[in-house]
XYZ file of C-alpha atoms in Angstrom:
538
model
C -2.950 20.136 -46.938
C -2.971 20.247 -42.805
C 0.724 19.924 -43.152
C 1.436 22.922 -45.017
C -0.858 24.836 -42.747
C 1.008 23.512 -39.643
C 4.064 24.365 -40.961
C 2.776 28.187 -41.835
C 1.471 28.490 -38.137
C 4.592 26.831 -36.445
C 6.655 29.301 -38.848
C 4.353 32.369 -37.685
C 5.604 31.395 -33.854
C 8.850 30.994 -34.195
C 8.963 34.878 -35.669
C 7.139 35.670 -32.879
C 9.292 34.138 -30.257
C 12.451 35.383 -31.746
C 11.308 39.113 -31.600
C 10.334 37.660 -27.663
C 13.850 35.763 -26.674
C 16.155 38.516 -27.801
C 16.948 39.568 -23.930
C 16.861 35.688 -23.094
C 19.452 33.636 -22.560
C 19.192 30.176 -24.663
C 19.140 27.691 -21.453
C 16.148 28.970 -20.552
C 13.128 26.583 -22.172
C 9.616 29.090 -22.216
C 6.324 27.965 -22.023
C 3.884 25.711 -23.614
C 2.907 26.772 -27.267
C 0.774 23.181 -27.026
C -2.782 23.421 -28.553
C -5.032 19.969 -28.942
C -4.803 18.589 -32.215
C -7.595 16.518 -32.124
C -10.284 17.355 -34.793
C -13.522 18.681 -33.426
C -16.407 16.328 -32.733
C -13.637 13.528 -31.877
C -15.157 10.837 -29.642
C -14.131 10.544 -26.012
C -13.680 7.679 -23.079
C -13.375 8.883 -19.817
C -11.212 7.230 -17.563
C -11.769 7.747 -13.673
C -8.457 6.764 -11.279
C -9.738 7.584 -8.477
C -6.817 6.459 -5.324
C -3.933 5.351 -4.618
C -1.392 4.769 -7.537
C -0.018 1.252 -7.253
C 0.110 -2.084 -9.590
C -3.379 -3.228 -9.510
C -4.263 0.184 -10.438
C -1.826 0.419 -13.451
C -3.178 -2.881 -14.620
C -6.946 -1.513 -14.463
C -5.828 1.604 -15.846
C -3.868 0.569 -19.201
C -7.120 -2.570 -19.636
C -9.743 0.039 -19.482
C -7.518 2.288 -22.460
C -7.262 -0.792 -24.567
C -11.219 -0.888 -24.410
C -11.385 2.490 -24.528
C -9.524 2.314 -27.948
C -11.713 -0.593 -28.888
C -14.793 1.067 -28.359
C -12.652 3.607 -31.006
C -12.243 6.740 -28.529
C -9.228 9.200 -30.006
C -9.040 11.323 -26.748
C -8.780 9.636 -23.324
C -9.693 12.123 -20.306
C -7.873 11.063 -17.378
C -9.552 12.613 -14.863
C -6.961 11.752 -11.449
C -7.828 11.744 -7.806
C -4.842 9.935 -5.792
C -2.556 11.327 -3.012
C 0.361 9.289 -4.476
C 1.069 5.908 -4.216
C 4.299 3.730 -5.386
C 7.263 5.001 -6.728
C 7.650 1.805 -9.167
C 3.908 1.958 -10.039
C 4.265 5.950 -10.715
C 6.642 5.187 -13.322
C 4.909 2.756 -14.963
C 2.033 4.349 -15.183
C 4.121 7.388 -16.803
C 5.447 5.610 -19.010
C 2.711 3.884 -20.961
C 0.832 7.063 -20.974
C 3.627 8.528 -23.304
C 3.319 5.639 -25.261
C -0.259 6.154 -26.158
C 0.921 8.180 -29.801
C -2.674 7.569 -31.400
C -4.480 8.869 -28.399
C -4.502 12.637 -27.071
C -4.348 12.349 -23.427
C -6.096 15.080 -21.240
C -5.794 15.229 -17.492
C -8.334 16.486 -15.266
C -7.607 16.787 -11.998
C -9.840 16.099 -9.517
C -9.373 18.190 -5.885
C -5.816 16.991 -5.913
C -3.448 15.022 -7.768
C -0.236 14.970 -5.040
C 3.278 13.077 -5.176
C 2.996 10.148 -8.068
C -0.436 12.259 -9.387
C 1.476 15.503 -10.563
C 4.242 12.685 -12.606
C 1.194 11.426 -14.576
C -0.914 14.773 -15.118
C 2.901 15.304 -16.472
C 2.779 12.796 -18.866
C -0.199 13.911 -20.468
C -0.623 15.847 -23.552
C -2.311 18.858 -21.508
C -3.793 19.931 -18.488
C -6.542 21.439 -16.737
C -7.855 21.290 -13.289
C -11.024 21.280 -11.298
C -11.697 25.285 -8.837
C -10.196 24.199 -6.140
C -7.883 21.907 -6.874
C -3.866 21.196 -5.823
C -1.144 19.136 -7.772
C 1.957 18.849 -7.057
C 4.745 17.977 -4.116
C 6.298 14.431 -5.563
C 9.713 14.600 -3.162
C 10.809 11.483 -2.974
C 11.442 10.607 0.418
C 13.093 7.488 2.375
C 12.537 4.763 4.740
C 13.174 7.503 7.967
C 11.658 10.751 5.883
C 15.148 11.570 4.794
C 17.734 11.363 2.906
C 21.404 11.955 4.014
C 24.227 12.883 1.980
C 24.013 15.149 -1.852
C 25.374 11.680 -3.527
C 22.722 8.984 -2.145
C 19.447 12.409 -2.717
C 20.683 12.509 -6.457
C 20.644 8.776 -6.840
C 16.942 8.597 -5.316
C 15.875 11.375 -7.226
C 17.298 10.601 -10.161
C 15.244 8.733 -12.065
C 12.040 11.041 -10.882
C 13.752 13.688 -11.408
C 14.815 12.209 -15.435
C 10.784 11.010 -15.985
C 9.741 14.923 -15.648
C 11.796 15.605 -17.752
C 11.125 13.698 -20.024
C 7.673 14.723 -19.777
C 8.598 18.333 -20.187
C 10.421 17.867 -23.392
C 7.975 15.445 -24.956
C 4.877 18.308 -23.908
C 6.316 21.869 -24.585
C 7.107 22.060 -20.830
C 9.951 23.812 -18.439
C 12.273 21.020 -17.692
C 13.334 23.666 -14.971
C 9.585 24.486 -13.828
C 9.245 19.796 -13.541
C 12.785 19.650 -11.403
C 11.081 21.934 -8.840
C 8.155 19.293 -8.516
C 10.564 16.680 -7.328
C 14.082 18.359 -6.149
C 14.236 21.178 -3.150
C 17.184 22.528 -4.028
C 15.757 24.515 -7.276
C 14.819 28.274 -7.158
C 11.863 28.819 -9.768
C 10.826 32.859 -11.335
C 7.619 32.980 -13.729
C 8.158 36.029 -15.851
C 6.560 37.221 -18.323
C 7.133 39.294 -21.702
C 6.319 43.095 -21.084
C 5.655 43.072 -24.845
C 4.012 39.624 -26.199
C 2.322 38.228 -23.302
C 4.724 35.311 -23.206
C 5.883 33.567 -20.062
C 9.159 32.574 -19.080
C 10.466 30.170 -16.479
C 14.006 30.734 -15.102
C 16.588 31.158 -11.870
C 17.092 33.956 -9.386
C 20.511 34.733 -11.741
C 18.321 35.140 -15.008
C 15.557 36.646 -13.352
C 17.199 39.423 -11.637
C 19.226 40.423 -14.746
C 16.353 40.076 -17.222
C 13.611 42.584 -15.082
C 15.693 45.176 -14.078
C 16.262 48.195 -15.814
C 19.304 49.640 -16.974
C 17.925 53.539 -17.496
C 14.846 55.511 -17.505
C 14.992 55.785 -21.675
C 15.385 51.590 -21.705
C 12.921 49.294 -19.042
C 12.945 45.636 -19.057
C 10.886 43.907 -21.228
C 9.747 40.998 -18.603
C 7.894 40.780 -15.642
C 6.565 39.535 -12.947
C 3.012 37.416 -13.695
C 0.252 39.430 -11.996
C -1.164 37.836 -9.051
C 2.286 35.547 -8.754
C 4.237 35.067 -5.999
C 7.824 35.393 -6.861
C 9.908 33.439 -6.309
C 7.324 30.694 -7.627
C 9.063 28.353 -5.337
C 12.158 29.045 -3.765
C 15.529 26.115 -2.388
C 13.335 25.359 0.816
C 10.088 23.739 -0.914
C 8.571 21.122 -3.088
C 6.990 23.098 -6.036
C 2.681 22.602 -5.317
C -0.032 24.656 -7.795
C -2.886 25.150 -7.148
C -6.148 25.854 -10.308
C -5.437 29.548 -10.325
C -1.301 29.569 -9.867
C -2.062 26.832 -13.051
C -3.548 28.554 -15.070
C -2.278 31.994 -14.751
C 1.440 30.147 -15.604
C 0.051 28.473 -18.623
C 0.856 25.074 -17.093
C -3.059 23.982 -16.989
C -5.093 25.085 -19.701
C -7.642 26.072 -18.063
C -10.071 25.586 -15.003
C -12.931 23.549 -15.453
C -15.465 22.025 -13.401
C -15.935 18.234 -14.822
C -15.558 16.601 -17.661
C -18.416 16.508 -19.643
C -17.798 20.475 -19.880
C -14.251 20.084 -21.118
C -15.792 17.397 -23.339
C -17.981 20.391 -24.456
C -15.559 23.321 -24.320
C -13.449 20.839 -26.950
C -16.700 20.035 -28.796
C -15.678 16.403 -27.882
C -18.785 13.607 -27.897
C -17.725 11.656 -24.872
C -19.332 7.850 -25.556
C -17.943 5.738 -21.746
C -16.920 6.510 -18.578
C -14.743 4.285 -16.874
C -14.770 4.704 -13.249
C -13.565 1.985 -10.277
C -16.529 -1.082 -9.970
C -16.413 -3.236 -6.563
C -13.935 -5.011 -8.173
C -11.897 -2.572 -7.498
C -13.250 -0.807 -3.918
C -12.506 -4.118 -2.297
C -9.092 -4.282 -3.221
C -8.608 -0.705 -1.833
C -10.756 -1.660 1.115
C -8.093 -4.760 1.865
C -5.782 -3.031 1.184
C -6.822 -0.492 3.894
C -3.862 -0.212 6.992
C -6.549 -0.976 9.583
C -8.526 -3.764 7.357
C -4.844 -5.264 7.447
C -4.509 -4.652 10.828
C -7.749 -6.618 11.838
C -6.398 -9.157 9.533
C -3.067 -9.465 11.168
C -4.960 -10.224 13.972
C -6.541 -12.518 12.577
C -4.262 -14.813 11.875
C -2.177 -14.450 15.234
C -5.380 -15.519 16.416
C -6.297 -18.259 14.174
C -2.573 -19.791 15.077
C -2.674 -19.659 18.838
C -6.577 -21.192 18.834
C -5.001 -23.811 16.760
C -3.065 -24.642 20.209
C -6.149 -24.801 22.160
C -8.738 -26.083 19.553
C -6.852 -28.554 17.312
C -8.864 -31.245 14.968
C -11.815 -28.648 14.433
C -10.730 -26.881 11.211
C -11.810 -23.917 12.283
C -8.788 -22.352 13.117
C -6.878 -23.290 9.999
C -9.193 -22.279 7.673
C -9.324 -18.632 9.467
C -5.693 -18.644 9.449
C -5.548 -19.928 5.693
C -7.969 -17.119 4.773
C -6.193 -14.157 6.658
C -2.990 -15.436 5.395
C -4.480 -15.236 1.500
C -5.706 -11.861 1.693
C -2.395 -10.440 3.435
C 0.012 -11.806 0.818
C -2.378 -12.086 -1.994
C -4.239 -8.631 -2.179
C -0.299 -7.020 -2.311
C 1.101 -8.965 -4.303
C -1.608 -7.677 -6.834
C -0.533 -4.213 -5.583
C 2.628 -4.305 -6.033
C 3.222 -4.128 -2.461
C 3.932 -8.027 -1.238
C 7.531 -8.603 -3.155
C 8.791 -12.506 -3.371
C 11.130 -11.652 -0.590
C 8.842 -10.706 1.927
C 5.955 -13.785 1.017
C 8.665 -15.460 1.970
C 10.035 -14.209 4.797
C 6.404 -14.567 6.084
C 6.250 -18.129 4.434
C 9.605 -18.976 6.659
C 9.022 -17.512 10.248
C 5.685 -20.567 9.607
C 8.050 -23.171 8.906
C 10.282 -22.384 11.926
C 6.812 -21.835 13.758
C 6.208 -25.479 12.766
C 9.105 -26.569 13.777
C 9.225 -25.188 16.812
C 5.642 -26.501 17.405
C 6.017 -30.431 16.526
C 9.225 -30.838 16.762
C 11.414 -29.697 18.018
C 10.901 -29.686 22.088
C 10.018 -26.336 23.848
C 9.747 -22.760 22.825
C 12.975 -21.063 21.955
C 15.501 -19.831 19.424
C 13.914 -21.155 16.638
C 9.655 -19.889 17.954
C 11.597 -16.379 18.963
C 13.280 -16.257 15.126
C 9.308 -17.884 12.850
C 7.727 -15.022 14.693
C 10.039 -12.135 13.878
C 10.360 -13.367 10.132
C 6.347 -13.552 10.454
C 5.750 -10.180 11.698
C 8.899 -8.290 9.898
C 6.870 -9.919 6.323
C 3.743 -8.495 7.037
C 4.647 -5.146 8.459
C 6.985 -4.911 4.793
C 4.034 -5.667 3.186
C 2.456 -1.903 4.344
C 5.005 -0.664 2.363
C 6.484 0.037 -1.497
C 9.082 -2.031 -3.076
C 12.330 -1.763 -0.904
C 15.313 -1.771 -3.605
C 18.104 -4.356 -2.371
C 20.994 -4.058 -4.478
C 21.909 -7.696 -6.072
C 18.984 -8.892 -5.952
C 17.157 -10.259 -9.260
C 13.621 -8.447 -9.830
C 14.880 -5.023 -8.062
C 12.723 -2.083 -9.305
C 15.185 0.878 -10.202
C 13.915 3.673 -8.195
C 11.651 3.035 -4.620
C 11.024 5.179 -1.940
C 8.910 4.683 1.590
C 7.203 7.660 2.741
C 7.639 7.750 7.024
C 3.744 7.631 7.325
C 3.301 4.178 5.745
C 6.036 3.077 8.008
C 4.595 4.475 10.871
C 1.151 2.858 9.841
C 2.013 0.150 9.203
C 3.947 -0.437 12.437
C 0.678 0.585 14.307
C -1.397 -1.979 12.861
C 1.010 -4.859 13.269
C 1.917 -3.647 17.056
C -2.029 -3.214 17.317
C -2.762 -6.322 15.958
C 0.188 -8.312 18.433
C -1.539 -6.654 21.500
C -5.528 -7.340 20.421
C -4.773 -10.491 18.931
C -3.376 -11.192 22.824
C -6.079 -9.339 24.813
C -8.706 -10.736 22.582
C -7.402 -14.124 23.141
C -7.768 -13.656 26.852
C -10.983 -12.628 27.267
C -12.309 -15.325 24.778
C -10.532 -17.760 27.482
C -12.784 -16.681 30.024
C -15.686 -16.428 28.311
C -15.985 -18.623 25.328
C -16.370 -22.086 28.110
C -19.488 -20.635 29.216
C -20.887 -20.529 25.416
C -23.145 -22.870 24.299
C -20.626 -25.049 20.839
C -17.751 -22.884 21.469
C -17.753 -24.597 25.094
C -16.824 -28.316 22.973
C -14.696 -26.780 21.120
C -11.878 -25.152 24.247
C -9.668 -27.842 25.543
C -11.570 -28.648 29.105
C -10.266 -30.272 31.448
C -11.777 -34.162 31.323
C -14.734 -35.450 28.536
C -16.311 -38.408 27.940
C -16.653 -41.132 30.473
C -15.986 -38.370 33.728
C -18.107 -39.526 36.678
C -20.695 -36.847 37.661
C -19.489 -35.837 41.237
C -21.233 -38.005 43.811
C -22.913 -36.798 47.421
C -20.945 -36.430 50.133
C -23.291 -38.490 52.232
C -23.803 -41.536 48.927
C -20.773 -43.900 49.162
C -21.240 -46.129 53.035
C -22.253 -43.428 54.524
C -18.157 -41.521 54.566
C -18.642 -38.425 53.593
C -14.657 -38.758 53.224
C -14.234 -41.068 50.100
C -17.965 -38.723 48.326
C -15.722 -35.561 48.732
C -12.560 -37.152 46.788
C -15.102 -38.745 43.898
C -16.215 -35.345 43.971
C -13.024 -33.438 43.227
C -11.466 -35.725 40.914
C -11.634 -33.897 37.989
C -9.953 -35.911 35.490
C -5.600 -36.095 35.706
C -3.644 -34.941 38.214
C -0.084 -33.611 37.702
C 2.206 -36.417 37.051
C -0.090 -38.763 36.428
C 0.459 -40.630 33.368
C -1.872 -42.379 30.399
C -1.682 -43.511 26.681
C -2.524 -40.775 23.695
C -5.852 -42.414 21.964
C -6.036 -39.345 18.765
C -2.643 -38.305 17.125
C -1.335 -35.079 19.119
C -0.387 -31.950 16.760
C -0.176 -31.019 19.423
C -3.734 -30.776 20.914
C -5.580 -33.779 21.000
C -6.962 -36.573 23.618
C -5.533 -39.125 25.945
C -6.819 -41.660 27.702
C -6.161 -41.929 32.078
C -7.134 -44.034 34.464
C -9.868 -42.391 37.223
C -8.331 -43.446 40.362
C -11.470 -43.235 42.329
C -13.392 -45.258 40.058
C -11.323 -48.120 39.018
C -12.476 -47.125 35.274
C -11.242 -44.340 32.366
C -11.729 -40.886 30.843
C -10.190 -38.957 28.264
C -9.022 -35.277 28.331
C -7.868 -32.697 25.223
C -4.493 -32.308 25.719
C -1.661 -29.866 24.082
C 1.929 -31.943 23.905
C 5.135 -29.186 24.915
C 6.950 -31.915 22.781
C 4.568 -30.858 19.232
C 3.689 -33.975 17.334
C 2.872 -37.197 19.235
C 1.167 -40.061 17.830
C -1.761 -42.485 18.892
C -0.697 -44.989 21.427
C 2.545 -43.312 22.531
C 2.167 -42.828 26.708
C 2.591 -39.507 27.825
C 2.722 -38.350 31.471
C 1.039 -34.272 32.725
C 3.377 -32.272 33.292
C 1.087 -28.872 33.590
C -2.715 -28.013 34.307
C -3.303 -24.461 33.653
C -6.805 -23.707 33.927
C -8.425 -26.231 31.972
C -5.135 -26.257 29.583
C -3.311 -29.892 30.462
C 0.029 -30.078 29.021
C 1.717 -33.231 28.128
C 5.222 -34.757 27.331
C 6.015 -38.406 25.928
C 6.990 -40.921 28.125
C 8.693 -43.691 27.779
C 6.985 -45.226 30.814
C 3.418 -47.640 29.352
C 1.537 -47.885 31.937
C -1.979 -45.681 32.342
C -1.595 -44.878 36.672
């Protein structure tokens, strides 16, 4: 009985369409006449998608769809609020939505749904918008903000354009209208039939032909839609629609201010609402440029502190945690690819080789720093398409704002870490506990300063003892703990004939316990040594 009714309705709609489209070219698709096929009283679940579209959000949304299905939902109200995100993630979510044939999916645009958000909205079976909401502006952007050449632009846009077209075909939207969200070189007019009120989307040529009058006795059958600009979108802009205009042209079914009112309008029963939880909010926080910049500064500080506070374990712990978050969160959201992680790891390996094995600091160390900083910067950006490499996405786009934020974050981290370490180096030696972690000139058995007149009444000898504060430039000693590259060495006290220990740093990387070393540099509280074949302590 239901099939017979649907066929009857379809027949009536077809006959009306045939009459109204008598003057319309066959290539011009019309406005959808889509209606909900879900029974009154159906169970509905609200799924809130709020924030950047990335792999993590795609995964959590898929899980919530499955939870909604298990709860018995037949309708999903996707409350969408996003500025966009990674192209690959948006494509994955759009395709996932269109495969859910057993669910009726309604997108409710909450405030805004730009770029990837409009792709997801068009993939849904229906679109509703909240008052004042806006969606659209889905152009593909390169790393530099522009794509040179028609071929290059067409190649970058092709997967996204086809996704919009596929959604238009599936849900009965105009392909011309859908393409205007992505491609600038589009001119779209919306017109309505004077007799039937049916709306249609046409290009400039067809608009001029359909709206002109043959003579006074034969007025045109098509006119501009009242309250809608003409053209709706020209060849200099990407289509962006407000809730009011979207409803007037028939793309949005209605303007309504909450999922509950939408459900009431359709007489659905909301059985659950799945909103972002604390874990989702934590991922969003750790993904922000500000937090990742702070973590990058922490990583750089930990590397420098490792050279100045060896053996405490504090810099190493901070560095491992910071690096884990800097790589783990972007990997979870789809921003860190395997080649970027390899670049960061390789940079750390080169730094380790330079510090522990290779004398001095040169090309290897500089290359390691460049790889480390470059790899971390790339994890701020969506996947980069590298033709020929396995696992590459079919499309990618870089927002110049994301590149700018990445460069600002990493530059600030680098400069900030240098400034912070300079401040710490000046003040921490006077702070309890921390003064024991930073390399000092001498520790252990260094004699206390002796009053100038305390030895045989000779002021000069006492003065010399008072000034003897550890190893001197050119003095040799013996390593008493492995230098990695920091550690402890023992030196003779020339004034007392005894020995004292000092925290030192090797400029040749690792030095094993028992090796003779010579003092090559003294900079404040930093003592630099180098292995020497000389075996005596002087």
